[in-house]
CSV table of C-alpha atoms in Angstrom, one decimal:
chain,number,residue,atom,x,y,z
A,1,MET,CA,-27.4,-31.8,4.7
A,2,GLY,CA,-28.5,-29.0,2.8
A,3,ALA,CA,-26.9,-27.8,-0.4
A,4,ILE,CA,-23.9,-26.2,-0.5
A,5,SER,CA,-24.8,-22.7,-1.4
A,6,PHE,CA,-22.2,-20.2,-0.5
A,7,ASP,CA,-18.3,-19.8,-0.7
A,8,LEU,CA,-17.8,-18.6,2.4
A,9,LEU,CA,-19.8,-18.4,5.7
A,10,ILE,CA,-18.6,-16.0,8.3
A,11,LYS,CA,-20.4,-16.4,11.7
A,12,ASN,CA,-21.4,-14.7,14.6
A,13,GLY,CA,-19.4,-11.8,14.4
A,14,LEU,CA,-21.1,-8.1,15.4
A,15,VAL,CA,-22.0,-6.9,11.6
A,16,VAL,CA,-21.1,-3.7,11.3
A,17,ASP,CA,-22.5,-1.8,8.1
A,18,PRO,CA,-23.5,1.9,8.0
A,19,ALA,CA,-24.5,1.8,4.1
A,20,ASN,CA,-27.3,-0.3,5.0
A,21,HIS,CA,-28.2,0.7,8.2
A,22,ARG,CA,-27.5,-2.4,9.6
A,23,GLN,CA,-25.0,-3.0,12.6
A,24,GLY,CA,-25.7,-6.5,15.3
A,25,GLY,CA,-25.4,-10.3,15.3
A,26,PHE,CA,-25.3,-11.9,11.5
A,27,ASP,CA,-23.9,-13.9,9.6
A,28,VAL,CA,-22.3,-12.8,6.0
A,29,ALA,CA,-22.4,-15.7,3.0
A,30,LEU,CA,-20.3,-14.6,0.0
A,31,ALA,CA,-20.8,-17.2,-3.0
A,32,GLY,CA,-19.2,-16.1,-6.3
A,33,GLY,CA,-16.8,-13.3,-5.2
A,34,ARG,CA,-20.0,-11.4,-3.6
A,35,VAL,CA,-22.3,-11.0,-0.8
A,36,ALA,CA,-25.1,-13.7,-1.2
A,37,ARG,CA,-27.0,-13.1,1.9
A,38,VAL,CA,-26.7,-11.3,5.8
A,39,GLU,CA,-29.1,-12.6,8.0
A,40,GLN,CA,-29.0,-14.2,11.1
A,41,ASP,CA,-28.7,-18.2,11.5
A,42,ILE,CA,-27.4,-19.4,8.2
A,43,SER,CA,-27.0,-22.9,8.5
A,44,PRO,CA,-23.0,-24.1,8.1
A,45,ASP,CA,-23.5,-27.0,6.4
A,46,MET,CA,-24.6,-24.3,3.4
A,47,ALA,CA,-20.7,-23.2,2.7
A,48,LYS,CA,-18.0,-25.1,1.4
A,49,GLU,CA,-16.2,-23.0,4.1
A,50,VAL,CA,-16.8,-21.6,7.8
A,51,PHE,CA,-14.7,-19.1,9.8
A,52,ASP,CA,-16.4,-18.3,13.3
A,53,ALA,CA,-16.2,-14.9,14.5
A,54,THR,CA,-17.8,-14.8,17.8
A,55,GLY,CA,-16.9,-11.8,19.5
A,56,LYS,CA,-15.0,-10.3,17.1
A,57,TYR,CA,-15.9,-7.6,14.7
A,58,VAL,CA,-16.9,-8.0,11.4
A,59,PHE,CA,-16.5,-4.8,8.7
A,60,PRO,CA,-16.7,-4.4,4.9
A,61,GLY,CA,-13.4,-4.3,3.8
A,62,LEU,CA,-11.1,-1.2,4.2
A,63,VAL,CA,-10.5,1.1,1.5
A,64,ASP,CA,-7.5,2.8,2.0
A,65,SER,CA,-7.6,6.6,0.0
A,66,HIS,CA,-4.2,6.9,0.7
A,67,MET,CA,-0.9,4.6,0.0
A,68,HIS,CA,1.9,3.7,-1.3
A,69,LEU,CA,3.5,0.4,-2.8
A,70,THR,CA,5.6,1.9,-5.6
A,71,THR,CA,8.5,4.2,-3.1
A,72,LEU,CA,10.3,1.3,-2.5
A,73,LYS,CA,11.4,-2.1,-4.4
A,74,GLY,CA,9.6,-5.4,-3.5
A,75,THR,CA,6.2,-6.0,-2.9
A,76,SER,CA,6.0,-5.7,1.0
A,77,GLY,CA,3.7,-3.5,0.4
A,78,PHE,CA,0.6,-5.5,-0.7
A,79,THR,CA,1.7,-7.8,1.8
A,80,MET,CA,1.4,-5.5,4.5
A,81,LEU,CA,-2.0,-4.2,3.7
A,82,ALA,CA,-4.1,-7.3,3.5
A,83,LYS,CA,-2.7,-8.0,6.6
A,84,ALA,CA,-4.3,-4.7,7.9
A,85,GLY,CA,-7.7,-5.8,6.6
A,86,VAL,CA,-7.2,-3.2,3.5
A,87,THR,CA,-8.8,-4.5,0.3
A,88,CYS,CA,-8.8,-1.4,-1.9
A,89,ALA,CA,-6.0,1.6,-1.6
A,90,LEU,CA,-5.7,4.4,-4.2
A,91,GLU,CA,-2.3,4.5,-5.2
A,92,CYS,CA,-0.9,8.2,-4.8
A,93,THR,CA,2.6,7.5,-6.6
A,94,GLY,CA,2.1,5.6,-9.1
A,95,PHE,CA,3.0,4.3,-11.9
A,96,ILE,CA,0.6,1.6,-12.6
A,97,ASP,CA,3.3,-0.5,-14.6
A,98,ASP,CA,5.0,-0.9,-11.6
A,99,VAL,CA,1.8,-1.8,-9.8
A,100,ILE,CA,1.1,-4.1,-12.5
A,101,LYS,CA,4.7,-5.9,-11.7
A,102,GLY,CA,4.5,-6.1,-8.2
A,103,MET,CA,1.1,-7.5,-7.7
A,104,ALA,CA,1.9,-10.4,-10.6
A,105,ALA,CA,5.4,-10.7,-8.3
A,106,GLY,CA,4.0,-10.5,-5.1
A,107,GLY,CA,0.7,-9.4,-4.8
A,108,SER,CA,-2.3,-10.3,-2.3
A,109,GLY,CA,-5.4,-10.1,-4.1
A,110,ILE,CA,-6.7,-6.5,-3.0
A,111,SER,CA,-7.9,-4.0,-5.8
A,112,VAL,CA,-5.4,-1.1,-6.5
A,113,ALA,CA,-6.4,2.7,-7.9
A,114,VAL,CA,-3.1,3.8,-9.3
A,115,LEU,CA,-2.3,8.1,-9.8
A,116,HIS,CA,0.4,9.2,-11.7
A,117,ARG,CA,3.1,11.6,-10.1
A,118,LEU,CA,3.4,14.7,-11.6
A,119,ASP,CA,7.6,15.0,-11.3
A,120,PRO,CA,9.5,17.6,-12.5
A,121,GLY,CA,12.2,16.2,-15.1
A,122,VAL,CA,10.9,12.7,-14.3
A,123,SER,CA,7.4,12.7,-15.5
A,124,ILE,CA,6.9,16.2,-17.0
A,125,SER,CA,9.3,18.1,-18.2
A,126,SER,CA,9.9,21.2,-15.4
A,127,GLN,CA,8.2,23.2,-12.6
A,128,ALA,CA,6.6,25.3,-15.0
A,129,ALA,CA,4.9,23.0,-17.6
A,130,GLY,CA,2.3,24.0,-20.0
A,131,LYS,CA,-1.3,23.0,-20.0
A,132,LYS,CA,-0.7,21.0,-23.3
A,133,GLU,CA,1.7,18.6,-21.2
A,134,LEU,CA,-0.4,18.1,-18.6
A,135,ALA,CA,-3.1,17.3,-20.5
A,136,GLU,CA,-1.0,15.0,-23.1
A,137,TYR,CA,0.6,12.9,-19.4
A,138,LEU,CA,-3.0,12.9,-18.6
A,139,GLU,CA,-4.6,11.0,-21.8
A,140,ARG,CA,-1.4,8.5,-21.8
A,141,THR,CA,-2.2,7.8,-17.6
A,142,LEU,CA,-5.9,7.4,-18.0
A,143,ALA,CA,-4.9,4.8,-21.3
A,144,SER,CA,-2.7,3.1,-20.0
A,145,GLY,CA,-4.7,2.3,-17.3
A,146,GLY,CA,-4.2,5.2,-14.5
A,147,PHE,CA,-6.8,6.5,-12.7
A,148,GLY,CA,-5.8,10.2,-12.4
A,149,LEU,CA,-2.4,12.2,-11.5
A,150,LYS,CA,-1.3,12.9,-7.9
A,151,LEU,CA,0.3,16.3,-7.3
A,152,LEU,CA,3.4,16.1,-5.3
A,153,GLY,CA,3.6,19.7,-4.6
A,154,GLY,CA,5.3,19.5,-1.6
A,155,HIS,CA,7.6,17.2,-1.8
A,156,PHE,CA,8.7,18.3,-5.6
A,157,PRO,CA,7.0,21.9,-6.3
A,158,LEU,CA,5.1,22.6,-9.2
A,159,THR,CA,4.2,26.9,-10.0
A,160,PRO,CA,1.1,28.4,-9.2
A,161,GLU,CA,0.2,27.9,-12.3
A,162,THR,CA,1.1,24.6,-13.7
A,163,THR,CA,-0.5,23.7,-10.0
A,164,THR,CA,-3.9,25.4,-11.5
A,165,ALA,CA,-3.8,24.0,-14.6
A,166,ALA,CA,-3.3,20.0,-13.9
A,167,ILE,CA,-6.1,20.3,-11.8
A,168,GLU,CA,-8.4,22.3,-14.3
A,169,VAL,CA,-6.7,19.6,-16.7
A,170,CYS,CA,-7.9,16.6,-14.7
A,171,ASN,CA,-12.0,18.0,-14.2
A,172,GLN,CA,-11.8,18.6,-18.1
A,173,ALA,CA,-11.3,15.1,-18.0
A,174,GLY,CA,-13.3,14.0,-15.4
A,175,ALA,CA,-10.0,12.3,-14.0
A,176,TYR,CA,-9.1,11.8,-10.1
A,177,VAL,CA,-6.7,14.1,-9.0
A,178,ALA,CA,-5.1,14.3,-5.6
A,179,PHE,CA,-2.4,17.1,-3.7
A,180,HIS,CA,-0.1,17.1,-1.5
A,181,CYS,CA,-0.3,20.4,-0.9
A,182,GLY,CA,2.6,22.9,-1.7
A,183,SER,CA,3.5,24.6,-4.7
A,184,THR,CA,7.1,27.4,-5.6
A,185,LYS,CA,5.2,29.8,-3.7
A,186,ASN,CA,4.6,28.2,-0.5
A,187,GLY,CA,5.3,24.3,0.7
A,188,SER,CA,4.0,21.6,3.0
A,189,ASN,CA,2.3,24.0,5.4
A,190,LEU,CA,-0.9,25.7,6.1
A,191,ASN,CA,-0.2,28.7,3.5
A,192,GLY,CA,0.0,26.2,1.2
A,193,LEU,CA,-2.9,24.1,2.3
A,194,LEU,CA,-4.4,27.4,1.8
A,195,ASP,CA,-3.0,28.4,-1.5
A,196,THR,CA,-4.0,24.7,-2.7
A,197,LEU,CA,-7.4,26.2,-1.6
A,198,GLU,CA,-7.5,29.1,-4.2
A,199,PHE,CA,-5.9,26.9,-7.2
A,200,ALA,CA,-8.8,24.4,-6.6
A,201,GLY,CA,-11.3,27.0,-6.8
A,202,GLN,CA,-15.1,25.3,-8.1
A,203,ASN,CA,-13.2,22.6,-9.3
A,204,ARG,CA,-13.0,19.4,-7.7
A,205,LEU,CA,-10.1,17.8,-5.7
A,206,HIS,CA,-8.3,15.5,-3.5
A,207,VAL,CA,-6.6,17.0,-0.4
A,208,CYS,CA,-4.2,14.2,1.0
A,209,HIS,CA,-3.4,13.7,4.5
A,210,ILE,CA,-5.3,17.5,5.9
A,211,ASN,CA,-3.0,16.9,9.0
A,212,ALA,CA,0.5,16.7,7.0
A,213,TYR,CA,0.1,20.8,6.7
A,214,CYS,CA,-0.5,21.5,10.3
A,215,ARG,CA,2.5,20.4,12.1
A,216,GLY,CA,3.1,24.5,13.4
A,217,LEU,CA,5.7,25.6,11.6
A,218,THR,CA,3.4,28.7,9.8
A,219,HIS,CA,1.8,29.9,13.7
A,220,GLY,CA,3.7,27.9,15.7
A,221,SER,CA,0.4,26.0,17.5
A,222,PRO,CA,-0.9,22.7,15.0
A,223,VAL,CA,-3.8,23.4,16.9
A,224,THR,CA,-4.7,26.7,15.6
A,225,GLU,CA,-3.4,25.4,12.3
A,226,SER,CA,-5.9,22.5,12.4
A,227,MET,CA,-8.9,24.9,13.8
A,228,ILE,CA,-7.4,26.7,10.5
A,229,ALA,CA,-8.2,24.2,8.3
A,230,LEU,CA,-11.1,22.7,9.5
A,231,LYS,CA,-12.9,25.6,9.6
A,232,GLU,CA,-11.2,26.5,5.3
A,233,LEU,CA,-12.0,23.1,4.6
A,234,SER,CA,-15.8,22.8,6.1
A,235,LEU,CA,-16.3,25.9,3.5
A,236,ARG,CA,-15.2,24.1,0.8
A,237,PRO,CA,-17.7,20.9,0.9
A,238,HIS,CA,-17.0,20.3,-2.9
A,239,LEU,CA,-13.7,19.2,-2.3
A,240,VAL,CA,-12.9,15.3,-0.8
A,241,SER,CA,-10.2,15.2,1.9
A,242,GLU,CA,-8.7,12.1,4.2
A,243,SER,CA,-6.4,12.5,7.1
A,244,HIS,CA,-4.1,9.4,8.4
A,245,MET,CA,-2.6,8.8,12.6
A,246,GLY,CA,0.4,7.9,11.8
A,247,PRO,CA,3.6,9.6,14.6
A,248,TYR,CA,5.9,9.7,11.8
A,249,ASN,CA,5.9,11.5,8.1
A,250,ALA,CA,7.2,9.7,5.3
A,251,CYS,CA,9.8,11.1,2.9
A,252,TRP,CA,13.2,10.3,1.2
A,253,ALA,CA,16.8,10.5,1.1
A,254,ASN,CA,17.5,11.3,-2.4
A,255,LEU,CA,20.2,13.8,-3.1
A,256,GLU,CA,20.4,16.6,-5.5
A,257,ASN,CA,23.1,18.8,-5.6
A,258,ASP,CA,24.7,17.6,-2.0
A,259,ALA,CA,21.0,18.5,-0.7
A,260,PRO,CA,17.8,16.5,-0.4
A,261,ARG,CA,15.3,16.2,-3.4
A,262,SER,CA,12.6,16.6,-1.6
A,263,GLN,CA,11.1,19.6,-0.1
A,264,VAL,CA,9.4,17.5,2.8
A,265,THR,CA,12.4,15.8,3.8
A,266,CYS,CA,14.7,19.7,4.1
A,267,THR,CA,11.7,21.0,6.1
A,268,CYS,CA,11.5,17.8,8.6
A,269,LEU,CA,15.4,18.3,9.2
A,270,LYS,CA,14.8,22.0,9.2
A,271,ALA,CA,12.5,21.7,12.1
A,272,GLY,CA,14.8,19.0,14.3
A,273,GLY,CA,17.5,21.7,13.9
A,274,TYR,CA,19.9,20.0,11.0
A,275,PRO,CA,21.5,21.1,8.3
A,276,VAL,CA,19.5,20.3,4.7
A,277,SER,CA,22.1,18.7,3.5
A,278,LYS,CA,24.1,15.3,3.5
A,279,GLU,CA,25.9,15.9,6.6
A,280,GLY,CA,23.1,17.0,7.8
A,281,LEU,CA,21.0,13.2,7.0
A,282,ARG,CA,23.9,11.5,8.2
A,283,SER,CA,23.8,13.4,12.1
A,284,ALA,CA,19.9,13.2,12.3
A,285,ALA,CA,20.1,9.3,11.3
A,286,ARG,CA,22.1,8.5,14.1
A,287,ALA,CA,20.3,10.8,16.3
A,288,GLY,CA,17.3,8.6,15.6
A,289,TYR,CA,15.4,11.8,14.5
A,290,MET,CA,15.1,10.4,11.0
A,291,ARG,CA,14.8,6.7,10.7
A,292,VAL,CA,15.6,4.5,8.1
A,293,GLN,CA,13.0,2.5,6.4
A,294,LYS,CA,14.1,-1.3,4.8
A,295,SER,CA,12.4,-4.4,3.5
A,296,ASP,CA,12.9,-7.8,4.8
A,297,ALA,CA,10.4,-10.4,4.3
A,298,ALA,CA,8.3,-9.4,7.3
A,299,GLY,CA,7.8,-6.4,5.4
A,300,VAL,CA,9.1,-2.6,5.9
A,301,GLY,CA,10.4,-1.3,9.0
A,302,TYR,CA,13.2,0.9,10.5
A,303,LEU,CA,16.1,0.5,11.4
A,304,ASP,CA,17.9,1.0,14.7
A,305,PRO,CA,20.0,4.7,13.9
A,306,GLU,CA,23.5,3.1,13.1
A,307,ALA,CA,22.1,0.5,10.9
A,308,GLY,CA,19.6,3.0,9.3
A,309,LEU,CA,23.1,4.6,8.5
A,310,ALA,CA,24.9,2.0,7.1
A,311,PHE,CA,22.1,1.1,5.1
A,312,MET,CA,22.1,4.7,3.5
A,313,GLU,CA,25.4,5.1,2.6
A,314,GLU,CA,24.9,1.9,1.6
A,315,ARG,CA,22.1,3.0,-0.9
A,316,GLU,CA,24.3,6.1,-1.7
A,317,PHE,CA,21.3,7.7,0.2
A,318,ASN,CA,18.7,6.3,-2.3
A,319,VAL,CA,16.5,4.8,1.0
A,320,GLN,CA,12.8,6.4,2.2
A,321,VAL,CA,13.1,7.4,5.4
A,322,SER,CA,10.6,8.9,8.5
A,323,PHE,CA,10.5,12.1,10.8
A,324,PRO,CA,8.7,12.1,14.2
A,325,VAL,CA,6.8,14.7,12.8
A,326,ASN,CA,2.8,14.9,12.8
A,327,LYS,CA,1.0,15.7,15.6
A,328,ARG,CA,-1.5,13.3,18.0
A,329,SER,CA,-3.5,16.4,18.5
A,330,THR,CA,-3.9,16.9,15.1
A,331,ALA,CA,-4.6,13.4,14.3
A,332,PHE,CA,-7.7,13.7,16.9
A,333,LEU,CA,-9.4,16.6,15.5
A,334,MET,CA,-8.8,15.5,12.1
A,335,ALA,CA,-10.1,12.5,12.4
A,336,THR,CA,-13.6,13.6,14.7
A,337,GLU,CA,-14.5,17.2,14.0
A,338,LYS,CA,-17.5,18.2,12.4
A,339,ASN,CA,-19.4,20.7,10.4
A,340,GLU,CA,-22.5,22.7,11.7
A,341,LYS,CA,-24.7,19.6,10.0
A,342,GLY,CA,-23.4,17.1,11.6
A,343,GLY,CA,-21.0,15.5,8.9
A,344,PHE,CA,-17.1,15.3,8.8
A,345,ILE,CA,-15.2,17.8,7.9
A,346,VAL,CA,-12.1,15.4,6.8
A,347,HIS,CA,-14.3,12.3,4.3
A,348,ALA,CA,-12.2,10.1,5.3
A,349,LEU,CA,-9.7,8.0,7.1
A,350,SER,CA,-5.9,6.9,5.0
A,351,THR,CA,-2.9,5.7,6.6
A,352,ASP,CA,-0.5,7.4,3.8
A,353,GLY,CA,0.8,3.9,4.2
A,354,GLY,CA,1.0,0.8,2.0
A,355,CYS,CA,4.9,0.2,1.8
A,356,ILE,CA,5.1,2.3,4.7
A,357,PRO,CA,4.9,1.5,8.1
A,358,ARG,CA,2.2,2.5,9.4
A,359,ASN,CA,-0.9,1.2,8.0
A,360,PHE,CA,-2.8,1.7,10.9
A,361,ILE,CA,-6.7,2.2,10.0
A,362,LEU,CA,-8.0,-0.6,12.3
A,363,SER,CA,-5.0,0.1,14.8
A,364,HIS,CA,-5.6,3.4,15.9
A,365,GLY,CA,-9.1,5.1,14.5
A,366,LEU,CA,-10.9,1.2,16.8
A,367,SER,CA,-9.3,3.5,19.4
A,368,LEU,CA,-10.8,6.4,18.5
A,369,VAL,CA,-13.7,4.1,19.6
A,370,ARG,CA,-12.6,2.7,22.7
A,371,PHE,CA,-12.2,6.8,23.5
A,372,ASP,CA,-15.9,7.0,22.5
A,373,ALA,CA,-14.9,9.9,19.8
A,374,LEU,CA,-16.1,7.9,16.8
A,375,SER,CA,-19.0,5.1,17.5
A,376,LEU,CA,-18.3,2.2,15.0
A,377,GLY,CA,-20.3,3.2,12.2
A,378,GLU,CA,-18.4,6.5,12.3
A,379,PHE,CA,-15.5,4.5,12.0
A,380,VAL,CA,-16.3,2.0,9.2
A,381,ALA,CA,-18.3,4.5,7.3
A,382,LYS,CA,-15.1,6.7,6.8
A,383,SER,CA,-12.3,3.9,6.4
A,384,SER,CA,-15.3,1.8,4.3
A,385,TRP,CA,-18.1,3.2,2.4
A,386,VAL,CA,-17.1,6.8,1.8
A,387,PRO,CA,-13.4,6.6,0.6
A,388,ALA,CA,-15.3,3.6,-1.6
A,389,ARG,CA,-17.8,6.6,-2.8
A,390,MET,CA,-14.7,8.7,-3.5
A,391,LEU,CA,-13.4,6.2,-5.8
A,392,GLY,CA,-17.0,6.0,-7.8
A,393,LEU,CA,-16.4,1.9,-6.5
A,394,MET,CA,-20.2,1.1,-5.3
A,395,GLY,CA,-19.9,-2.5,-5.4
A,396,LYS,CA,-17.8,-1.4,-2.0
A,397,GLY,CA,-17.0,-0.5,1.3
A,398,HIS,CA,-20.6,-2.1,2.5
A,399,LEU,CA,-22.5,-5.6,2.8
A,400,GLY,CA,-25.2,-5.5,1.0
A,401,VAL,CA,-26.2,-8.3,-1.2
A,402,GLY,CA,-24.5,-8.5,-4.5
A,403,ALA,CA,-21.7,-6.2,-2.9
A,404,ASP,CA,-18.3,-7.4,-3.7
A,405,GLY,CA,-17.1,-10.0,-1.2
A,406,ASP,CA,-14.7,-7.7,0.5
A,407,VAL,CA,-15.0,-8.4,4.5
A,408,VAL,CA,-12.5,-8.2,7.2
A,409,VAL,CA,-13.3,-9.7,10.4
A,410,ALA,CA,-11.4,-7.7,14.1
A,411,ASP,CA,-10.8,-8.3,17.0
A,412,PRO,CA,-12.8,-6.1,19.7
A,413,ASP,CA,-9.7,-6.0,21.9
A,414,THR,CA,-5.7,-6.0,20.0
A,415,HIS,CA,-7.8,-3.4,17.1
A,416,GLN,CA,-5.8,-6.1,14.3
A,417,ALA,CA,-7.8,-7.6,11.5
A,418,LEU,CA,-8.1,-12.1,11.7
A,419,LEU,CA,-9.3,-12.8,8.6
A,420,THR,CA,-9.5,-10.0,5.2
A,421,VAL,CA,-11.5,-11.0,1.8
A,422,ALA,CA,-11.1,-10.1,-0.6
A,423,GLY,CA,-13.7,-10.7,-3.9
A,424,GLY,CA,-15.3,-13.6,-1.9
A,425,ARG,CA,-11.9,-15.1,-1.0
A,426,ILE,CA,-9.6,-15.3,1.9
A,427,ILE,CA,-6.4,-13.5,1.3
A,428,MET,CA,-5.4,-13.3,5.2
A,429,LYS,CA,-5.8,-15.7,7.8
A,430,ASP,CA,-4.5,-15.0,11.8
A,431,GLY,CA,-1.7,-12.4,9.7
A,432,VAL,CA,-0.5,-15.3,7.1
A,433,VAL,CA,-1.1,-13.9,3.2
A,434,THR,CA,-2.4,-15.9,1.2
A,435,GLY,CA,-3.8,-14.0,-1.2
A,436,THR,CA,-1.9,-13.4,-4.5
A,437,GLY,CA,-2.2,-10.8,-8.1
A,438,GLY,CA,-4.9,-8.5,-8.0
A,439,VAL,CA,-7.2,-6.4,-9.3
A,440,ILE,CA,-6.8,-2.2,-10.9
A,441,VAL,CA,-9.6,-0.1,-10.4
A,442,THR,CA,-10.2,1.9,-14.0
A,443,THR,CA,-11.8,4.1,-15.6
A,444,GLN,CA,-13.4,3.1,-19.4
A,445,LYS,CA,-10.0,5.1,-20.8
A,446,GLY,CA,-8.3,1.8,-19.4
A,447,GLU,CA,-9.9,-0.8,-19.4
A,448,LYS,CA,-8.3,-1.4,-23.2
A,449,ALA,CA,-5.0,-1.3,-22.5
A,450,LEU,CA,-5.4,-3.7,-18.7
A,451,ALA,CA,-7.4,-6.0,-21.3
A,452,ALA,CA,-4.3,-6.2,-23.5
A,453,GLN,CA,-3.0,-7.5,-20.9
A,454,LYS,CA,-4.9,-10.2,-19.4
A,455,VAL,CA,-5.3,-8.1,-16.4
A,456,PRO,CA,-8.4,-8.3,-14.1
A,457,VAL,CA,-9.9,-4.8,-13.2
A,458,VAL,CA,-12.9,-3.6,-11.9
A,459,THR,CA,-14.1,-0.1,-13.6
A,460,ALA,CA,-15.4,3.0,-11.4
A,461,ASP,CA,-17.7,5.3,-12.1
A,462,LEU,CA,-16.5,8.7,-10.9
A,463,ALA,CA,-18.9,11.0,-13.0
A,464,ASN,CA,-21.2,9.1,-9.5
A,465,SER,CA,-18.9,9.6,-7.5
A,466,LEU,CA,-19.0,11.3,-4.2
A,467,PHE,CA,-15.0,13.2,-5.6
A,468,TYR,CA,-17.8,14.9,-8.4
A,469,THR,CA,-21.1,14.4,-6.2
A,470,ALA,CA,-20.1,16.3,-3.0
């Protein structure tokens, strides 16, 4: 028997690693939290633990470039992500203190970068906050370990001037900035997306869930709107973007003056023919058009109509809800369309999930592979390697020797994750999450504050990320 050299050996799987131009039958050995060897026929005697991946896919851990952990109380999102094969993710609601507390109480071992949201009356003074206020808020965000800012314009719109200033402030500081399109001029629709492209100008910006703006609200046809959006994005290669594949959106039922505070919720109620009011929310829930979410020991799920209505009333409308407004045609186009050079127009596959029950990168993405709409290599590039580069995490998204030991083993028939490994440690096996804690993805400006709290960190290289070099 040879000396033990590896902590974990994943044997006999079909390894797909487009970043290193590797696809075929290989073993993956992990040691010290990193990839140690990727070869054929590594002796199992050299490893403390062996996982037989015969007949299974072996991918770099999924990097979800748009998800939410803090939109509901509890820590379900950490567990739900690990079960779905995600090892690193971008939290697009914030705040970092909430993520750190959740990670300590119920983390699953994944790495998380946190964007602080711009929310009028909550994190900034108003819809027309000035550039100085925005710059000071960003500086506090980065100093606390945050990764940058998220504009929730579709839900909580800012003026065009404040929106533009927020993007500029982040670019000037070399920080990350993502945008759920919409402002006080136009909402979360195609016109809101087109406005966004003008607000960004030559600045860098992560344009979130492109499919969410192509629901037929502007031109009546989701396909027509999708093709317009794709054409405009193809003309702006300096912007990064992602799309998700869930049929349901997600928003809030929270009230302000007896109407939903979120403009997306208002739009969805109107689209279903319901009044934009407390009674409209009740009617939509009762009819099952609006689905109310609730967390339990198994994670977050949708309640049946009567239970959802009762829970919403019990919580005084302080619940998250979803509407069936995401079109399948749009999801397909955004995931698969390429530019004239053969590159994908929309860079990454995301979920907009986390604690929202739509962590579909593996399940729906591999369905596109089965449909021959994506190759296996393209799927892994869009779900691991490219989003890792967007975030400036060059050690993630691939299985090269020395890379972070983030791996997912997936079943080619069920499209489910069987094994999730983060930092060389098994955090999920056969649907059972055993990982704890986690890692915060930060910038150099956040290292000191996180070290003082003894929070494990990985520091991103944003200057050389796809976000700043696309």
